[in-house]
CSV table of C-alpha atoms in Angstrom, one decimal:
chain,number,residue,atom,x,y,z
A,185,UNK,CA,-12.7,10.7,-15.5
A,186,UNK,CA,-10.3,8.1,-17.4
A,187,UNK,CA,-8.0,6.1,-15.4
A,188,UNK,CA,-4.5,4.9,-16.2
A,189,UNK,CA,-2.8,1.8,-14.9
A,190,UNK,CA,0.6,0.9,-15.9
A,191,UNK,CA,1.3,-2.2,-14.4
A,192,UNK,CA,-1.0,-4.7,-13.4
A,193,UNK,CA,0.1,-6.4,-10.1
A,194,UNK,CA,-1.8,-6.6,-7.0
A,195,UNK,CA,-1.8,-2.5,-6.0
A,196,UNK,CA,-3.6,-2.1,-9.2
A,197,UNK,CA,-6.2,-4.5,-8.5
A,198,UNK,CA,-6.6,-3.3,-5.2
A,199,UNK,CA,-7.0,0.3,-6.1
A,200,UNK,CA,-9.6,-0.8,-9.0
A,201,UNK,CA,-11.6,-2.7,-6.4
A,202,UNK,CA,-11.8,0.1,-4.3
A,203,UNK,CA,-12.7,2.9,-7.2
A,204,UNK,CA,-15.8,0.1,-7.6
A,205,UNK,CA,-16.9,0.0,-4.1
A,206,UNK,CA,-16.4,4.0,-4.0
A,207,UNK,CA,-18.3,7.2,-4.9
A,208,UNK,CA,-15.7,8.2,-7.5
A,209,UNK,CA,-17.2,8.5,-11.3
A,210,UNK,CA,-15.1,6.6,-14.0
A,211,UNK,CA,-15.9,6.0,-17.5
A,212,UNK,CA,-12.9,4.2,-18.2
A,213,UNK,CA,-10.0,2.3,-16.5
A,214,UNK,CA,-7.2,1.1,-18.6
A,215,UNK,CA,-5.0,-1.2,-17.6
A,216,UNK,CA,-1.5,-2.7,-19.1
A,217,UNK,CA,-1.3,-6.3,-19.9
A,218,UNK,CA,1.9,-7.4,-17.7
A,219,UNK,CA,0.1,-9.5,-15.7
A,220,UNK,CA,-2.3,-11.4,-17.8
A,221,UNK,CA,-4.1,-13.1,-14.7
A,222,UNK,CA,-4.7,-10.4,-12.9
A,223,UNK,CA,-5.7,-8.0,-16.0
A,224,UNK,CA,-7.5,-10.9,-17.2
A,225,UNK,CA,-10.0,-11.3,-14.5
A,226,UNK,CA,-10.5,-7.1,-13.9
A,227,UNK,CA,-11.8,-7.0,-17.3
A,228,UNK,CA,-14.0,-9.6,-16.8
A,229,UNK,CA,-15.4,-8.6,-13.7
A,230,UNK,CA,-15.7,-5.0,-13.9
A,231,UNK,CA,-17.2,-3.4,-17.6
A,232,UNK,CA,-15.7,-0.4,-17.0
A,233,UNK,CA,-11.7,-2.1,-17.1
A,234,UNK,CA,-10.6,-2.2,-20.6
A,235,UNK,CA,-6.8,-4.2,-21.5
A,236,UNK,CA,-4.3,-2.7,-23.6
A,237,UNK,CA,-1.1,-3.8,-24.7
A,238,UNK,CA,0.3,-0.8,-25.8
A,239,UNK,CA,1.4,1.7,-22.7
A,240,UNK,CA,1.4,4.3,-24.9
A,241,UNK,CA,-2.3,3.9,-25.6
A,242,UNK,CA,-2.7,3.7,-22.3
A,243,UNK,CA,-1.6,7.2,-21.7
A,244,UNK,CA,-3.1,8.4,-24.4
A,245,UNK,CA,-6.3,7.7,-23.2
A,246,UNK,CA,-6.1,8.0,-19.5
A,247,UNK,CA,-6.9,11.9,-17.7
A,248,UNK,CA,-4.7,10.2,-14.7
A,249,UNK,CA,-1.7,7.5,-15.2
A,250,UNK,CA,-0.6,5.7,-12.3
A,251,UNK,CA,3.0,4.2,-12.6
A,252,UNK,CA,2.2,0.5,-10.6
A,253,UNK,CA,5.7,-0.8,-11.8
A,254,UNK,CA,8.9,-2.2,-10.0
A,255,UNK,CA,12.0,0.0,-10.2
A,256,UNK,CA,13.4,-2.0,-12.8
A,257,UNK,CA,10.6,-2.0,-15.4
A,258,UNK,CA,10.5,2.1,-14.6
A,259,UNK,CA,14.0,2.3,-15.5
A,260,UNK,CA,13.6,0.4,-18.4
A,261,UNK,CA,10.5,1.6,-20.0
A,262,UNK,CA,9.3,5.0,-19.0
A,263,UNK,CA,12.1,7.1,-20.8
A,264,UNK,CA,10.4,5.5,-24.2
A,265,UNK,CA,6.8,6.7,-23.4
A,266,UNK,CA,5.6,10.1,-24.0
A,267,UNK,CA,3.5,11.9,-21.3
A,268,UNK,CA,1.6,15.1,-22.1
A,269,UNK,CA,2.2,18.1,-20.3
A,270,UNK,CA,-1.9,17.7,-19.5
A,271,UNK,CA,-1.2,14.3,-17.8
A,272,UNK,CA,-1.4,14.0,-14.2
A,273,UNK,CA,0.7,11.1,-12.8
A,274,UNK,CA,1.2,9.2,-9.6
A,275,UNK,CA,3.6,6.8,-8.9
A,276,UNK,CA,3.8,4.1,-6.6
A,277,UNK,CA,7.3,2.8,-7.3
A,278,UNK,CA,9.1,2.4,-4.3
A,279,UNK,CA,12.9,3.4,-5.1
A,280,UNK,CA,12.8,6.1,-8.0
A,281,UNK,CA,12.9,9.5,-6.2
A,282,UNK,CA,10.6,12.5,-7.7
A,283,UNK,CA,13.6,14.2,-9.5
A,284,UNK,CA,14.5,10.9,-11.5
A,285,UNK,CA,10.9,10.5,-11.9
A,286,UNK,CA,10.7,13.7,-13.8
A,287,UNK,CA,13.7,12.7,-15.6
A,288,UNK,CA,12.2,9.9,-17.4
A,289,UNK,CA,8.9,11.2,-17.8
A,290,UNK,CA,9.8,14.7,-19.2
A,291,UNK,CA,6.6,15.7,-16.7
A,292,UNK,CA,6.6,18.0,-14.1
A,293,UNK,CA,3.0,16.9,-12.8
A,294,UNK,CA,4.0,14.1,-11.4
A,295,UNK,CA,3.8,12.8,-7.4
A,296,UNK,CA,4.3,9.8,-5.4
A,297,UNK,CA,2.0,7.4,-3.5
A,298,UNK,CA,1.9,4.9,-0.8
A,299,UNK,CA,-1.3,2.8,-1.5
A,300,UNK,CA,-1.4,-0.6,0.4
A,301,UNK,CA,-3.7,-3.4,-0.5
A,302,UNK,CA,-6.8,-2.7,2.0
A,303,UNK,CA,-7.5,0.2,0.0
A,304,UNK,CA,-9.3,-2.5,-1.7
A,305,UNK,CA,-12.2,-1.8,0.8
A,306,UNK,CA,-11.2,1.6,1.4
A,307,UNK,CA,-9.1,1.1,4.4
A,308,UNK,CA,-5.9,2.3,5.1
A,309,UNK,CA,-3.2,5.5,5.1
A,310,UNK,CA,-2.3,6.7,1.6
A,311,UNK,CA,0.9,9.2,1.9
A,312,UNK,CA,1.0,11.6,-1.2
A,313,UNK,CA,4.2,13.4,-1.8
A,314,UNK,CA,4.4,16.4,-2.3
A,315,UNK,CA,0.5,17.8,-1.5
A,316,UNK,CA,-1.3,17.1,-4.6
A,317,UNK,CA,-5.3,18.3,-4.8
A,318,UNK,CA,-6.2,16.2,-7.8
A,319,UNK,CA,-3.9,12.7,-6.3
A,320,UNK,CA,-5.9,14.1,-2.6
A,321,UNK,CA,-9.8,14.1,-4.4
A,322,UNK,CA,-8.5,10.6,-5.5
A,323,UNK,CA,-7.5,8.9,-2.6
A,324,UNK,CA,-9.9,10.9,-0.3
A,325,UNK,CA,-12.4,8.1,-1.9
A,326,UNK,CA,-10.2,4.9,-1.1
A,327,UNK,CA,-8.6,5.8,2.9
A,328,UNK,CA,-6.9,8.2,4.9
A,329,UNK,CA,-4.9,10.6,3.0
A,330,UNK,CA,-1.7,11.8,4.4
A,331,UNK,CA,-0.2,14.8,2.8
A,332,UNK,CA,3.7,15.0,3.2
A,333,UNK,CA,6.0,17.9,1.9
A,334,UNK,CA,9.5,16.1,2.8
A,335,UNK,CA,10.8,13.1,0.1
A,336,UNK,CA,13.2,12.0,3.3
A,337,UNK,CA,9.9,11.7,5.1
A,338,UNK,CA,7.7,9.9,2.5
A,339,UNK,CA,10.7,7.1,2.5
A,340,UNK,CA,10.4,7.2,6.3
A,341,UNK,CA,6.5,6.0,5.7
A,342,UNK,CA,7.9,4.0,3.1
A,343,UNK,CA,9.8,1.7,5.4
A,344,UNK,CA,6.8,1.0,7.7
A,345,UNK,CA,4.7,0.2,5.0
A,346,UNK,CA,6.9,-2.9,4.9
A,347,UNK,CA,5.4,-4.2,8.3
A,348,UNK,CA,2.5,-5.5,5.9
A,349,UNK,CA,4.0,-9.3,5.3
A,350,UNK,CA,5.6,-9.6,8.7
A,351,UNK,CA,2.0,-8.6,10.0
A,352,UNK,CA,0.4,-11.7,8.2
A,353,UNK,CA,3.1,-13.7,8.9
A,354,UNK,CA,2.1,-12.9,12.7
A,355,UNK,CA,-1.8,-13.7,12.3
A,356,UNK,CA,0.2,-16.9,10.1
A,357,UNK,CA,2.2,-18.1,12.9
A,358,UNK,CA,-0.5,-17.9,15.7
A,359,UNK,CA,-3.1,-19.9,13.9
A,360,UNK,CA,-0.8,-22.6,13.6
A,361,UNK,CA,0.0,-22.6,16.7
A,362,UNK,CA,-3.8,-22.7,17.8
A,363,UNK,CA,-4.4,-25.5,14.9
A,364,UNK,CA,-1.6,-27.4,16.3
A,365,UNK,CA,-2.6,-27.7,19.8
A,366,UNK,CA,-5.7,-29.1,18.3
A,367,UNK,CA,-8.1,-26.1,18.0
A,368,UNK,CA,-10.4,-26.2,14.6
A,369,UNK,CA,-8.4,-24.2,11.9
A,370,UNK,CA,-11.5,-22.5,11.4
A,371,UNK,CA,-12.3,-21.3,14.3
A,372,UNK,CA,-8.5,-20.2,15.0
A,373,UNK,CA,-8.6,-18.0,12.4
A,374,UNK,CA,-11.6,-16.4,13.0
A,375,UNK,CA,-10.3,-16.0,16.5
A,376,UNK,CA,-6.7,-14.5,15.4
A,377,UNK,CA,-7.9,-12.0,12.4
A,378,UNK,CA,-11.1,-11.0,14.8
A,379,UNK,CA,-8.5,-10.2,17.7
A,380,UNK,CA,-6.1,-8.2,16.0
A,381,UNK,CA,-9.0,-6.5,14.2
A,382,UNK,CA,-10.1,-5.7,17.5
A,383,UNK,CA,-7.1,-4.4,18.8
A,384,UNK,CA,-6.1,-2.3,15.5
A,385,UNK,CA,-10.0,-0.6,16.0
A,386,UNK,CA,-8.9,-0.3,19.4
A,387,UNK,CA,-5.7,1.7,19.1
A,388,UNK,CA,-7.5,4.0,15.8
A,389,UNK,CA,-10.1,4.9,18.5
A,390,UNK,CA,-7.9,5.7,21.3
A,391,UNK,CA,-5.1,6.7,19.6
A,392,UNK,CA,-4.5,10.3,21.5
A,393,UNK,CA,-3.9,8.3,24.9
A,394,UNK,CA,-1.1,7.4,23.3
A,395,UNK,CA,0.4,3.5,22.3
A,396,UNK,CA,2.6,3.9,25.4
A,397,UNK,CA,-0.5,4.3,27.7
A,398,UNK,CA,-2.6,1.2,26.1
A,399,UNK,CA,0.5,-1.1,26.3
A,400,UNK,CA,0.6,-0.2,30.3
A,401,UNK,CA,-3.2,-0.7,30.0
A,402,UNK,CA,-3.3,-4.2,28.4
A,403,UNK,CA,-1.1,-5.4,31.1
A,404,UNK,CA,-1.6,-6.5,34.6
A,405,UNK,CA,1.3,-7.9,37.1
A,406,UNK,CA,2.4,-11.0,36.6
A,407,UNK,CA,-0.5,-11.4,34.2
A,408,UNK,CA,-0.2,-13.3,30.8
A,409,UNK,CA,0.1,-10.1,28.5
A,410,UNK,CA,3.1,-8.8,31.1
A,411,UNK,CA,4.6,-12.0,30.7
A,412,UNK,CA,4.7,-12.5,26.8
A,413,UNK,CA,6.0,-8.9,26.1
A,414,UNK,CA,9.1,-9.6,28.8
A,415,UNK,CA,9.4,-13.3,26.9
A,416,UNK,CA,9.5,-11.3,23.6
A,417,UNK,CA,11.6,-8.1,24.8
A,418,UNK,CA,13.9,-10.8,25.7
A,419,UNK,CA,14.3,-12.9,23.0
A,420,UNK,CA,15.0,-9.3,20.9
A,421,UNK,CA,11.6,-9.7,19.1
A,422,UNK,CA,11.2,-5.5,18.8
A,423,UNK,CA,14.6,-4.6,18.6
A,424,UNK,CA,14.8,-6.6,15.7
A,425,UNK,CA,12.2,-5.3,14.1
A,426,UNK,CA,13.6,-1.9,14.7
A,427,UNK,CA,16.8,-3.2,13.2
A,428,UNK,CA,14.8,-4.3,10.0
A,429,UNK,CA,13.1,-0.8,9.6
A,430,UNK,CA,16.5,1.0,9.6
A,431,UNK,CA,18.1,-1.2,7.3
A,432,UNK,CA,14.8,-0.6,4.9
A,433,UNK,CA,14.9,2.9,5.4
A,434,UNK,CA,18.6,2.7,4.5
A,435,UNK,CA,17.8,1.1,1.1
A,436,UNK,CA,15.3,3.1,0.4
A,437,UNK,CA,17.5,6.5,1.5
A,438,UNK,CA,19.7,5.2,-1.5
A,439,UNK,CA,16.6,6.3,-4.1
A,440,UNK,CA,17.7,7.6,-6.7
């Protein structure tokens, strides 16, 4: 199987990590030269990644072409390449719905994707829309696979997967906090990304009790946990952050 990137950013490096740590067979993975550091080092470290300037080539050569480019560049560029009606393509760009998709491709086998950076060690949900076999024996190899039928409801997953940098920023914010009140940075971040590793396992391996049920659990009265969620309930910490998912959602509702 020949794999094709277009786009070279950090999704494409993830995803080629991931196909080396995984069971899938690939002769060849092709990747564009956008980003010259990051294709740059692929090539070196894996034998199998080969750089080519030419997108076209790219296709040309590649069984399966994944689109790993920002709106802007997809509006600009894909309407020039040509895609054989034997191509399979996924696309992981955020705000150009299937129809215009199909539009600028002149492909019909064509579906979307949701891949997130741990997928780099094989971790991690992977929406596919609409229910694809071939994009399914794919990603089955690099996370969980969720299948959705509804383009509304892949944006919908969309606008969560946006939690990724406000998540860091979190683990960010508490170590320096820790480090400034004199705790070894080392240690506070082994502490931090070790907790919240802890409690993300947690809530994967209780997860039919429900989130409701293991926020009541984590709690006691009067205790410390009871008293940071009121501090943060106060201060608008999660209705904000509801407030940012709906205005992301609304953007990306605007998809055309």
């Amino acid at each position: 199987m020949t794999f094709g990137f277009i786009g070279s950013g950090k999704i494409t490096s993830s995803i080629v990590y991931g196909i080396s740590k995984s069971k899938l067979k690939s002769s060849k993975i092709y990747i564009s030269y956008r980003n010259r550091s990051v294709a740059s080092h692929l090539s070196k470290k894996f034998k199998f990644v080969k750089v080519l300037k030419d997108n076209q080539e790219i296709i040309n050569k590649s069984q399966i072409i994944f689109l790993a480019i920002t709106p802007m560049v997809g509006n600009k560029i894909l309407d020039k390449l040509t895609f054989a009606k034997n191509k399979k393509i996924i696309s992981f760009i955020s705000t150009i719905n299937l129809a215009n998709l199909k539009k600028l491709t002149k492909s019909k086998n064509i579906v979307r994707a949701i891949p997130l950076p741990p997928i780099e060690i094989k971790k991690g949900p992977i929406i596919i829309c609409p229910p694809n076999q071939n994009a399914k024996n794919f990603f089955n190899n690099l996370g969980k696979v969720i299948e959705v039928n509804n383009e509304k409801i892949c944006n919908k997953f969309w606008s969560t997967s946006a939690l990724m940098a406000p998540f860091y920023e979190l683990l960010k914010v508490s170590i320096d906090w820790l480090s400034n009140k004199g705790v070894n940075r080392i240690n506070a971040t082994h502490y931090i990304t070790e907790l919240f590793l802890g409690l993300s396992q947690d809530a994967v391996n209780k997860k039919n009790k429900g989130l409701k049920q293991l926020v009541a659990e984590s709690q006691t009265p009067k205790g410390l946990n009871e008293q940071a969620l009121k501090e943060l309930k106060k201060l608008k910490f999660y209705s904000s952050l509801n407030k940012a998912l709906n205005n992301i959602h609304a953007r990306l509702s605007k998809t055309k």
